[in-house]
């Protein structure tokens, strides 16, 4: 056995003697980083999404007081109210590239198109007949339609709402996700272990990680104290909202996904828990070359600085997409300066709205489309 293989075997044996310990996870990470590290680049150009929405004319439905008579009268008028179809532009010619090993933050007011973009790229956008999508999307140069059926195995989408079986415990939920996504890898006996090549050592390490992955995820997410507690829901008492959000993130850790789209995962978490969650995702992106895309509402300065790139959406337009460290300089060049007393993320969310005036120092773009066209 070569010296390199011997060193790998020693490291592997140490990790294997402490099954589930961080040493095992770190060893597998180092092995897979060089041997089994696929990467996936997501490139999209001119993404436009429009939807036909039926709107009723309610100009004659307003009432003075919420009395029983007025409520009945309003209901009767609604039955005969005229309706018409309005075309809603959700995204307008959005373009960008999400690269492996990077963290991208998507910022935007509610209704700006963040969720729609992430659902489209992850293959989760509903294709109702009233929704029209125009887009050129590729994954490592392969067209979106060609890999659509296999996207769930490559791309993870973490929704805003936590959806679980409420009667399962935290550990049962994560173990079920692991069993569905990862399966098993044949184990090697001791003689095979010390007389096999480097690739088989990597396979053996992977099998150990798969067996103990749910325990590792539980410790990483700080769920040890509630792992035997039912997840619960609105009707059944279970873990807290923050813990339930961590369980959702934990489910997405299985299956060796290459791209992660996380939609406002800070909901229900305090600033400290959010920082820990985003830091964990950054370590995952850097160690394994994952493509990480996360949307957040008003991230703190510490969380904002964890990202490599930022995309700012407003009314479906991309107002900015580029390196995080260049945000201030870019908008200052447009005549919009972020004051020292204002967080950069909050400053960006004010742009294209009525709150923008406080940052202006001359003629500047005022509407989202002007930023996108500029």
Coordinates of N, CA and C in Angstrom, one line a residue, residues 43-267:
X43 N -27.1 29.4 -15.4 CA -27.0 30.6 -16.3 C -28.4 30.9 -16.8
X44 N -28.9 32.1 -16.7 CA -30.2 32.5 -17.2 C -30.2 33.8 -17.9
X45 N -30.9 34.0 -19.0 CA -30.9 35.2 -19.8 C -32.3 35.5 -20.2
X46 N -32.7 36.8 -20.1 CA -33.9 37.4 -20.5 C -35.1 36.6 -20.0
X47 N -35.1 36.3 -18.7 CA -36.2 35.6 -18.1 C -37.4 36.6 -17.8
X48 N -38.5 36.3 -18.4 CA -39.7 37.1 -18.3 C -40.9 36.1 -17.9
X49 N -41.6 36.5 -16.9 CA -42.8 35.7 -16.4 C -44.0 36.7 -16.3
X50 N -45.1 36.3 -17.0 CA -46.3 37.1 -16.9 C -47.4 36.2 -16.5
X51 N -48.4 36.7 -15.8 CA -49.6 35.9 -15.4 C -50.9 36.7 -15.7
X52 N -51.9 36.1 -16.1 CA -53.2 36.7 -16.3 C -54.0 36.5 -15.0
X53 N -54.4 37.7 -14.4 CA -55.1 37.7 -13.1 C -56.5 38.3 -13.3
X54 N -57.5 37.6 -12.8 CA -58.9 38.0 -12.9 C -59.1 39.0 -11.8
X55 N -59.5 40.2 -12.1 CA -59.7 41.3 -11.1 C -61.2 41.8 -11.2
X56 N -61.8 41.9 -10.1 CA -63.2 42.4 -10.0 C -63.2 43.9 -9.8
X57 N -64.2 44.6 -10.4 CA -64.3 46.0 -10.2 C -65.0 46.2 -8.9
X58 N -64.3 46.7 -7.9 CA -64.9 46.8 -6.5 C -65.1 48.3 -6.2
X59 N -65.1 49.2 -7.2 CA -65.3 50.6 -6.9 C -66.6 50.9 -6.2
X60 N -67.6 50.0 -6.5 CA -68.9 50.3 -6.0 C -69.2 49.4 -4.8
X61 N -68.2 48.7 -4.3 CA -68.4 47.7 -3.2 C -68.0 48.2 -1.8
X62 N -67.5 49.4 -1.7 CA -67.1 50.0 -0.5 C -68.3 50.3 0.4
X63 N -68.3 50.1 1.7 CA -69.3 50.4 2.6 C -68.8 51.2 3.7
X64 N -69.7 52.0 4.4 CA -69.2 52.8 5.5 C -68.9 52.1 6.7
X65 N -69.8 51.3 7.2 CA -69.6 50.6 8.5 C -69.7 49.1 8.3
X66 N -69.0 48.3 9.1 CA -69.0 46.8 8.9 C -70.2 46.2 9.7
X67 N -71.4 46.7 9.4 CA -72.6 46.2 10.0 C -73.1 45.0 9.2
X68 N -74.0 44.2 9.8 CA -74.5 43.0 9.2 C -75.1 43.3 7.9
X69 N -75.9 44.4 7.9 CA -76.6 44.7 6.6 C -75.7 45.1 5.5
X70 N -74.6 45.9 5.9 CA -73.6 46.3 4.9 C -72.8 45.1 4.4
X71 N -72.5 44.2 5.2 CA -71.8 43.0 4.8 C -72.6 42.2 3.8
X72 N -73.9 42.0 4.1 CA -74.8 41.2 3.2 C -74.9 42.0 1.9
X73 N -75.0 43.3 2.0 CA -75.2 44.1 0.8 C -73.9 44.0 -0.1
X74 N -72.8 44.1 0.6 CA -71.5 44.0 -0.2 C -71.4 42.6 -0.9
X75 N -71.8 41.6 -0.2 CA -71.7 40.2 -0.7 C -72.6 40.1 -2.0
X76 N -73.8 40.7 -1.9 CA -74.7 40.6 -3.0 C -74.1 41.4 -4.2
X77 N -73.5 42.5 -4.0 CA -72.9 43.3 -5.0 C -71.7 42.6 -5.7
X78 N -71.0 41.9 -4.9 CA -69.8 41.2 -5.4 C -70.2 40.1 -6.4
X79 N -71.4 39.5 -6.2 CA -71.8 38.5 -7.1 C -72.1 39.0 -8.5
X80 N -72.5 40.3 -8.5 CA -72.8 40.9 -9.8 C -71.7 41.8 -10.3
X81 N -70.6 41.9 -9.6 CA -69.5 42.8 -10.0 C -68.9 42.3 -11.3
X82 N -68.5 43.3 -12.1 CA -67.8 42.9 -13.4 C -66.4 42.6 -13.1
X83 N -65.9 41.7 -13.9 CA -64.5 41.3 -13.7 C -63.8 41.4 -15.1
X84 N -62.4 41.6 -15.0 CA -61.6 41.7 -16.2 C -60.3 41.1 -15.9
X85 N -59.6 40.7 -17.0 CA -58.3 40.1 -16.9 C -57.2 41.2 -17.0
X86 N -56.3 41.1 -16.0 CA -55.1 42.0 -15.9 C -53.8 41.2 -16.1
X87 N -52.9 41.7 -17.0 CA -51.7 41.0 -17.2 C -50.7 41.5 -16.1
X88 N -50.2 40.6 -15.3 CA -49.2 40.9 -14.3 C -47.8 40.5 -14.7
X89 N -46.9 41.5 -14.7 CA -45.5 41.2 -15.1 C -44.7 40.8 -13.8
X90 N -44.4 39.5 -13.6 CA -43.7 39.1 -12.4 C -42.2 39.3 -12.5
X91 N -41.6 38.9 -13.7 CA -40.2 39.1 -14.0 C -40.0 39.7 -15.4
X92 N -39.1 40.6 -15.5 CA -38.9 41.3 -16.8 C -37.4 41.3 -17.2
X93 N -37.1 40.4 -18.2 CA -35.8 40.3 -18.8 C -34.7 40.2 -17.7
X94 N -34.9 39.3 -16.8 CA -33.9 39.1 -15.7 C -32.8 38.2 -16.3
X95 N -31.5 38.5 -16.0 CA -30.4 37.8 -16.5 C -29.3 37.7 -15.4
X96 N -28.6 36.6 -15.4 CA -27.5 36.4 -14.4 C -26.9 35.0 -14.5
X97 N -25.8 34.8 -13.7 CA -25.1 33.6 -13.6 C -24.8 33.3 -12.1
X98 N -25.3 32.1 -11.7 CA -25.0 31.7 -10.3 C -23.9 30.6 -10.4
X99 N -22.7 30.9 -9.9 CA -21.5 30.1 -10.1 C -21.3 29.2 -8.9
X100 N -20.7 28.0 -9.2 CA -20.3 27.1 -8.1 C -19.4 27.7 -7.1
X101 N -19.6 27.3 -5.8 CA -18.7 27.8 -4.8 C -18.9 29.2 -4.3
X102 N -20.1 29.8 -4.8 CA -20.4 31.2 -4.4 C -21.7 31.2 -3.7
X103 N -21.9 32.3 -2.9 CA -23.1 32.6 -2.2 C -23.7 33.9 -2.8
X104 N -24.9 33.8 -3.3 CA -25.6 34.9 -3.9 C -26.9 35.3 -3.1
X105 N -27.0 36.6 -2.7 CA -28.1 37.1 -2.0 C -29.1 37.7 -2.9
X106 N -30.4 37.3 -2.8 CA -31.4 38.0 -3.6 C -32.2 38.9 -2.7
X107 N -32.2 40.2 -3.0 CA -32.9 41.2 -2.2 C -34.1 41.7 -3.0
X108 N -35.2 42.1 -2.3 CA -36.3 42.7 -3.0 C -37.5 42.8 -2.1
X109 N -38.3 43.8 -2.3 CA -39.6 43.9 -1.6 C -40.5 42.8 -1.9
X110 N -41.5 42.5 -1.0 CA -42.5 41.4 -1.4 C -43.1 41.7 -2.7
X111 N -43.2 40.7 -3.5 CA -43.8 40.9 -4.9 C -42.9 41.3 -5.9
X112 N -41.6 41.3 -5.6 CA -40.6 41.8 -6.6 C -40.2 40.7 -7.6
X113 N -40.5 39.4 -7.3 CA -40.2 38.3 -8.2 C -39.2 37.4 -7.7
X114 N -38.7 37.5 -6.4 CA -37.7 36.6 -5.9 C -38.1 35.2 -5.9
X115 N -39.2 34.9 -5.3 CA -39.7 33.5 -5.3 C -39.9 32.9 -6.6
X116 N -40.5 33.7 -7.5 CA -40.8 33.1 -8.9 C -39.5 32.8 -9.6
X117 N -38.5 33.6 -9.5 CA -37.2 33.3 -10.1 C -36.6 32.0 -9.6
X118 N -36.6 31.9 -8.3 CA -36.0 30.7 -7.7 C -36.8 29.4 -8.0
X119 N -38.1 29.5 -8.0 CA -38.9 28.4 -8.4 C -38.7 28.0 -9.8
X120 N -38.6 29.0 -10.7 CA -38.4 28.7 -12.1 C -37.0 27.9 -12.3
X121 N -36.0 28.4 -11.7 CA -34.7 27.8 -11.9 C -34.5 26.5 -11.3
X122 N -35.3 26.2 -10.2 CA -35.3 24.9 -9.5 C -36.3 23.9 -10.1
X123 N -37.1 24.4 -11.1 CA -38.1 23.5 -11.7 C -39.3 23.3 -10.9
X124 N -39.6 24.3 -10.0 CA -40.8 24.1 -9.1 C -41.9 25.1 -9.5
X125 N -41.7 25.9 -10.5 CA -42.7 26.9 -10.9 C -43.9 26.2 -11.6
X126 N -45.1 26.5 -11.1 CA -46.3 25.8 -11.7 C -46.5 26.4 -13.1
X127 N -46.9 25.5 -14.0 CA -47.1 25.8 -15.4 C -48.5 25.9 -15.7
X128 N -49.3 26.8 -15.0 CA -50.7 27.0 -15.4 C -50.8 27.7 -16.7
X129 N -51.9 27.5 -17.3 CA -52.1 28.1 -18.7 C -52.2 29.6 -18.6
X130 N -52.4 30.2 -17.4 CA -52.5 31.6 -17.4 C -51.1 32.2 -17.1
X131 N -50.1 31.4 -17.0 CA -48.7 31.9 -16.8 C -47.9 31.6 -18.0
X132 N -47.2 32.7 -18.4 CA -46.4 32.6 -19.6 C -44.9 32.9 -19.2
X133 N -44.0 31.9 -19.6 CA -42.6 32.0 -19.2 C -41.8 32.1 -20.5
X134 N -40.9 33.1 -20.6 CA -39.9 33.2 -21.6 C -38.6 33.3 -21.0
X135 N -37.7 32.3 -21.3 CA -36.4 32.3 -20.6 C -35.5 31.4 -21.4
X136 N -34.2 31.7 -21.2 CA -33.1 30.9 -21.7 C -32.3 30.5 -20.5
X137 N -32.5 29.3 -20.0 CA -31.8 28.8 -18.8 C -31.0 27.6 -19.1
X138 N -29.8 27.5 -18.7 CA -28.9 26.4 -18.9 C -28.2 26.0 -17.6
X139 N -27.9 24.7 -17.4 CA -27.2 24.1 -16.3 C -25.9 23.5 -16.9
X140 N -24.8 24.1 -16.6 CA -23.5 23.7 -17.2 C -23.6 23.6 -18.7
X141 N -24.4 24.6 -19.3 CA -24.5 24.6 -20.7 C -25.6 23.7 -21.3
X142 N -26.3 22.9 -20.5 CA -27.3 22.1 -20.9 C -28.7 22.8 -20.7
X143 N -29.5 22.8 -21.7 CA -30.8 23.5 -21.7 C -31.7 23.0 -20.5
X144 N -32.4 24.0 -20.0 CA -33.3 23.7 -18.8 C -34.3 22.6 -19.1
X145 N -34.9 22.6 -20.3 CA -35.9 21.5 -20.6 C -35.3 20.1 -20.7
X146 N -34.0 20.1 -21.1 CA -33.4 18.8 -21.2 C -33.1 18.1 -19.9
X147 N -33.0 18.9 -18.8 CA -32.7 18.3 -17.5 C -33.8 18.5 -16.5
X148 N -35.0 18.9 -17.0 CA -36.1 19.3 -16.1 C -36.5 18.1 -15.2
X149 N -36.6 16.9 -15.8 CA -37.1 15.7 -15.0 C -36.1 15.4 -13.9
X150 N -34.8 15.7 -14.1 CA -33.8 15.3 -13.2 C -33.4 16.4 -12.2
X151 N -34.0 17.6 -12.3 CA -33.7 18.7 -11.5 C -33.8 18.4 -10.0
X152 N -34.9 17.7 -9.5 CA -35.0 17.4 -8.1 C -33.8 16.7 -7.5
X153 N -33.0 16.0 -8.4 CA -31.8 15.3 -7.9 C -30.6 16.2 -7.9
X154 N -30.7 17.3 -8.6 CA -29.5 18.2 -8.7 C -29.7 19.5 -7.9
X155 N -31.0 19.9 -7.8 CA -31.3 21.3 -7.3 C -32.2 21.1 -6.1
X156 N -31.9 21.8 -5.0 CA -32.8 21.8 -3.8 C -33.5 23.2 -3.7
X157 N -34.8 23.2 -3.4 CA -35.5 24.4 -3.2 C -36.1 24.4 -1.8
X158 N -35.7 25.3 -1.0 CA -36.3 25.4 0.4 C -37.3 26.5 0.4
X159 N -38.6 26.2 0.6 CA -39.7 27.2 0.5 C -39.7 28.0 1.8
X160 N -40.5 29.1 1.7 CA -40.7 30.0 2.9 C -41.4 29.2 4.0
X161 N -42.4 28.4 3.6 CA -43.2 27.7 4.6 C -42.7 26.3 4.9
X162 N -42.7 25.9 6.1 CA -42.2 24.6 6.5 C -43.3 23.5 6.4
X163 N -43.1 22.5 5.6 CA -44.1 21.5 5.4 C -43.5 20.1 5.8
X164 N -44.1 19.6 6.9 CA -43.6 18.3 7.5 C -44.8 17.5 7.9
X165 N -44.5 16.2 8.2 CA -45.4 15.3 8.9 C -45.4 15.6 10.3
X166 N -46.4 16.2 10.9 CA -46.3 16.8 12.3 C -46.1 15.7 13.4
X167 N -46.5 14.5 13.1 CA -46.4 13.4 14.2 C -45.0 12.7 14.2
X168 N -44.2 13.0 13.2 CA -42.8 12.4 13.3 C -41.9 13.3 14.1
X169 N -41.0 12.7 14.8 CA -40.0 13.4 15.6 C -39.0 14.1 14.6
X170 N -38.2 14.9 15.2 CA -37.1 15.6 14.4 C -36.2 14.6 13.8
X171 N -35.7 13.6 14.6 CA -34.8 12.6 14.1 C -35.4 11.7 13.1
X172 N -36.7 11.3 13.3 CA -37.4 10.5 12.3 C -37.6 11.2 11.0
X173 N -37.8 12.5 11.0 CA -38.0 13.3 9.8 C -36.7 13.3 9.0
X174 N -35.6 13.6 9.7 CA -34.3 13.7 9.0 C -33.8 12.3 8.6
X175 N -34.1 11.3 9.3 CA -33.7 9.9 8.9 C -34.5 9.5 7.7
X176 N -35.7 9.8 7.6 CA -36.6 9.5 6.5 C -36.0 10.2 5.2
X177 N -35.7 11.5 5.4 CA -35.1 12.2 4.3 C -33.8 11.6 3.8
X178 N -33.0 11.2 4.8 CA -31.7 10.6 4.4 C -31.9 9.3 3.6
X179 N -32.8 8.5 4.1 CA -33.1 7.2 3.5 C -33.6 7.3 2.1
X180 N -34.5 8.3 1.9 CA -35.0 8.6 0.6 C -34.0 9.1 -0.4
X181 N -33.1 10.0 0.1 CA -32.2 10.7 -0.8 C -30.9 10.0 -1.0
X182 N -30.4 9.3 0.0 CA -29.0 8.8 -0.1 C -28.9 7.3 -0.2
X183 N -29.8 6.5 0.3 CA -29.6 5.1 0.2 C -28.4 4.6 1.0
X184 N -27.8 3.5 0.5 CA -26.6 3.0 1.2 C -25.5 2.7 0.2
X185 N -24.3 2.6 0.7 CA -23.1 2.3 -0.1 C -22.5 1.0 0.6
X186 N -22.2 0.0 -0.2 CA -21.6 -1.3 0.4 C -20.4 -1.0 1.2
X187 N -20.3 -1.6 2.4 CA -19.2 -1.4 3.3 C -18.1 -2.4 2.9
X188 N -16.8 -2.0 3.2 CA -15.7 -2.8 2.9 C -15.2 -3.5 4.2
X189 N -14.7 -4.7 4.1 CA -14.1 -5.3 5.3 C -12.7 -4.8 5.5
X190 N -12.1 -5.1 6.7 CA -10.8 -4.6 7.1 C -9.7 -4.9 6.0
X191 N -9.7 -6.1 5.5 CA -8.6 -6.5 4.5 C -8.8 -5.7 3.3
X192 N -10.0 -5.5 2.8 CA -10.2 -4.7 1.6 C -9.8 -3.2 1.8
X193 N -10.1 -2.8 3.1 CA -9.8 -1.4 3.4 C -8.3 -1.1 3.2
X194 N -7.5 -2.0 3.7 CA -6.0 -1.7 3.7 C -5.3 -2.1 2.5
X195 N -6.1 -2.7 1.5 CA -5.4 -3.1 0.3 C -6.2 -2.6 -1.0
X196 N -6.8 -1.5 -0.8 CA -7.6 -0.9 -1.9 C -7.0 0.4 -2.3
X197 N -7.3 0.9 -3.5 CA -6.8 2.1 -3.9 C -7.5 3.3 -3.3
X198 N -7.0 4.5 -3.7 CA -7.5 5.7 -3.1 C -9.0 6.0 -3.4
X199 N -9.5 5.6 -4.5 CA -10.8 5.8 -4.9 C -11.8 5.0 -4.0
X200 N -11.4 3.7 -3.6 CA -12.2 2.9 -2.8 C -12.2 3.4 -1.3
X201 N -11.0 4.0 -0.9 CA -11.0 4.7 0.4 C -12.1 5.8 0.4
X202 N -12.2 6.5 -0.6 CA -13.2 7.6 -0.7 C -14.6 7.0 -0.6
X203 N -14.8 5.9 -1.3 CA -16.1 5.2 -1.3 C -16.4 4.8 0.1
X204 N -15.4 4.2 0.8 CA -15.7 3.7 2.2 C -16.0 4.9 3.1
X205 N -15.3 6.0 2.9 CA -15.6 7.2 3.7 C -17.0 7.7 3.4
X206 N -17.4 7.7 2.2 CA -18.7 8.1 1.8 C -19.8 7.2 2.5
X207 N -19.5 5.9 2.5 CA -20.5 5.0 3.1 C -20.7 5.3 4.6
X208 N -19.6 5.6 5.3 CA -19.7 6.0 6.7 C -20.4 7.3 6.9
X209 N -20.2 8.2 6.0 CA -20.9 9.5 6.1 C -22.4 9.3 5.9
X210 N -22.8 8.5 4.9 CA -24.2 8.3 4.6 C -24.9 7.7 5.8
X211 N -24.2 6.7 6.5 CA -24.8 6.0 7.6 C -25.0 6.9 8.8
X212 N -24.2 7.9 9.0 CA -24.2 8.8 10.1 C -24.7 10.2 9.8
X213 N -25.1 10.4 8.5 CA -25.3 11.8 8.1 C -26.4 12.4 8.9
X214 N -27.5 11.7 9.2 CA -28.6 12.4 10.0 C -28.1 12.9 11.3
X215 N -27.3 12.1 12.0 CA -26.8 12.5 13.3 C -25.9 13.7 13.2
X216 N -25.1 13.7 12.1 CA -24.2 14.9 11.8 C -25.0 16.1 11.6
X217 N -26.0 16.0 10.8 CA -26.9 17.2 10.5 C -27.6 17.7 11.7
X218 N -28.0 16.8 12.6 CA -28.7 17.2 13.8 C -27.7 18.0 14.7
X219 N -26.5 17.6 14.8 CA -25.5 18.3 15.6 C -25.2 19.7 15.0
X220 N -25.0 19.6 13.6 CA -24.7 20.9 12.9 C -25.7 21.9 13.1
X221 N -27.0 21.5 13.2 CA -28.1 22.5 13.3 C -28.5 22.7 14.7
X222 N -27.8 22.1 15.7 CA -28.1 22.3 17.1 C -29.5 21.8 17.5
X223 N -29.9 20.6 17.0 CA -31.2 20.0 17.2 C -31.1 18.8 18.2
X224 N -29.9 18.7 18.9 CA -29.8 17.5 19.8 C -30.9 17.5 20.9
X225 N -31.2 18.6 21.5 CA -32.1 18.6 22.6 C -33.6 18.3 22.2
X226 N -33.9 18.5 20.9 CA -35.3 18.3 20.5 C -35.4 17.2 19.4
X227 N -34.4 16.4 19.3 CA -34.4 15.4 18.2 C -35.5 14.3 18.4
X228 N -35.9 14.1 19.7 CA -36.9 13.1 19.9 C -38.3 13.8 20.2
X229 N -38.4 15.0 19.8 CA -39.7 15.8 20.0 C -40.4 15.8 18.6
X230 N -41.7 15.7 18.6 CA -42.5 15.7 17.4 C -42.3 17.1 16.8
X231 N -42.3 17.1 15.4 CA -42.1 18.4 14.7 C -43.3 19.3 15.0
X232 N -44.5 18.7 14.9 CA -45.7 19.5 15.2 C -46.1 20.4 14.0
X233 N -47.3 21.1 14.2 CA -47.7 22.1 13.3 C -48.7 23.1 14.0
X234 N -49.5 23.7 13.2 CA -50.4 24.7 13.9 C -51.4 24.1 14.8
X235 N -51.7 22.8 14.6 CA -52.7 22.1 15.4 C -52.1 21.2 16.5
X236 N -50.9 20.8 16.3 CA -50.2 19.9 17.2 C -48.9 20.5 17.7
X237 N -48.8 20.5 19.0 CA -47.7 21.2 19.7 C -46.4 20.3 19.4
X238 N -45.4 21.1 19.0 CA -44.1 20.4 18.7 C -42.9 21.3 19.0
X239 N -42.0 21.3 18.1 CA -40.8 22.1 18.3 C -41.1 23.6 18.0
X240 N -40.2 24.5 18.3 CA -40.5 25.9 18.1 C -40.4 26.2 16.6
X241 N -40.8 27.4 16.2 CA -40.7 27.8 14.8 C -39.3 27.9 14.3
X242 N -38.4 28.3 15.1 CA -37.0 28.4 14.6 C -36.4 27.0 14.4
X243 N -36.8 26.1 15.4 CA -36.3 24.7 15.2 C -36.9 24.0 14.0
X244 N -38.2 24.3 13.8 CA -38.9 23.7 12.6 C -38.2 24.2 11.3
X245 N -37.8 25.5 11.3 CA -37.1 26.0 10.1 C -35.8 25.3 9.9
X246 N -35.1 25.0 11.0 CA -33.8 24.2 10.9 C -34.0 22.8 10.4
X247 N -35.1 22.2 10.8 CA -35.5 20.9 10.3 C -35.6 20.9 8.8
X248 N -36.3 21.9 8.3 CA -36.5 22.1 6.9 C -35.1 22.2 6.2
X249 N -34.2 23.0 6.7 CA -32.9 23.1 6.1 C -32.1 21.8 6.2
X250 N -32.3 21.0 7.3 CA -31.7 19.8 7.5 C -32.1 18.8 6.4
X251 N -33.4 18.8 6.0 CA -33.9 17.8 5.0 C -33.2 18.1 3.7
X252 N -32.9 19.4 3.4 CA -32.2 19.7 2.1 C -30.8 19.3 2.1
X253 N -30.2 19.0 3.3 CA -28.8 18.6 3.3 C -28.5 17.3 2.8
X254 N -29.5 16.4 2.6 CA -29.3 15.1 2.1 C -29.4 15.0 0.6
X255 N -28.8 14.0 0.0 CA -28.9 13.8 -1.4 C -27.8 14.4 -2.3
X256 N -26.8 15.1 -1.6 CA -25.7 15.7 -2.4 C -26.2 16.6 -3.5
X257 N -27.1 17.5 -3.2 CA -27.5 18.4 -4.2 C -26.4 19.4 -4.6
X258 N -26.4 19.9 -5.8 CA -25.3 20.7 -6.3 C -25.7 22.2 -6.2
X259 N -27.0 22.5 -6.2 CA -27.5 23.9 -6.2 C -28.6 24.0 -5.1
X260 N -28.5 25.1 -4.3 CA -29.5 25.3 -3.3 C -30.2 26.7 -3.5
X261 N -31.5 26.6 -3.6 CA -32.3 27.9 -3.6 C -33.0 27.9 -2.3
X262 N -32.8 28.9 -1.5 CA -33.4 29.1 -0.2 C -34.2 30.4 -0.1
X263 N -35.5 30.2 0.0 CA -36.4 31.3 -0.1 C -36.8 31.9 1.3
X264 N -36.2 33.0 1.7 CA -36.4 33.6 3.0 C -36.4 32.7 4.2
X265 N -35.3 32.0 4.3 CA -35.1 31.0 5.3 C -34.9 31.6 6.7
X266 N -34.8 32.9 6.8 CA -34.6 33.6 8.1 C -36.0 33.8 8.8
X267 N -37.1 33.5 8.2 CA -38.4 33.7 8.8 C -38.5 32.9 10.1

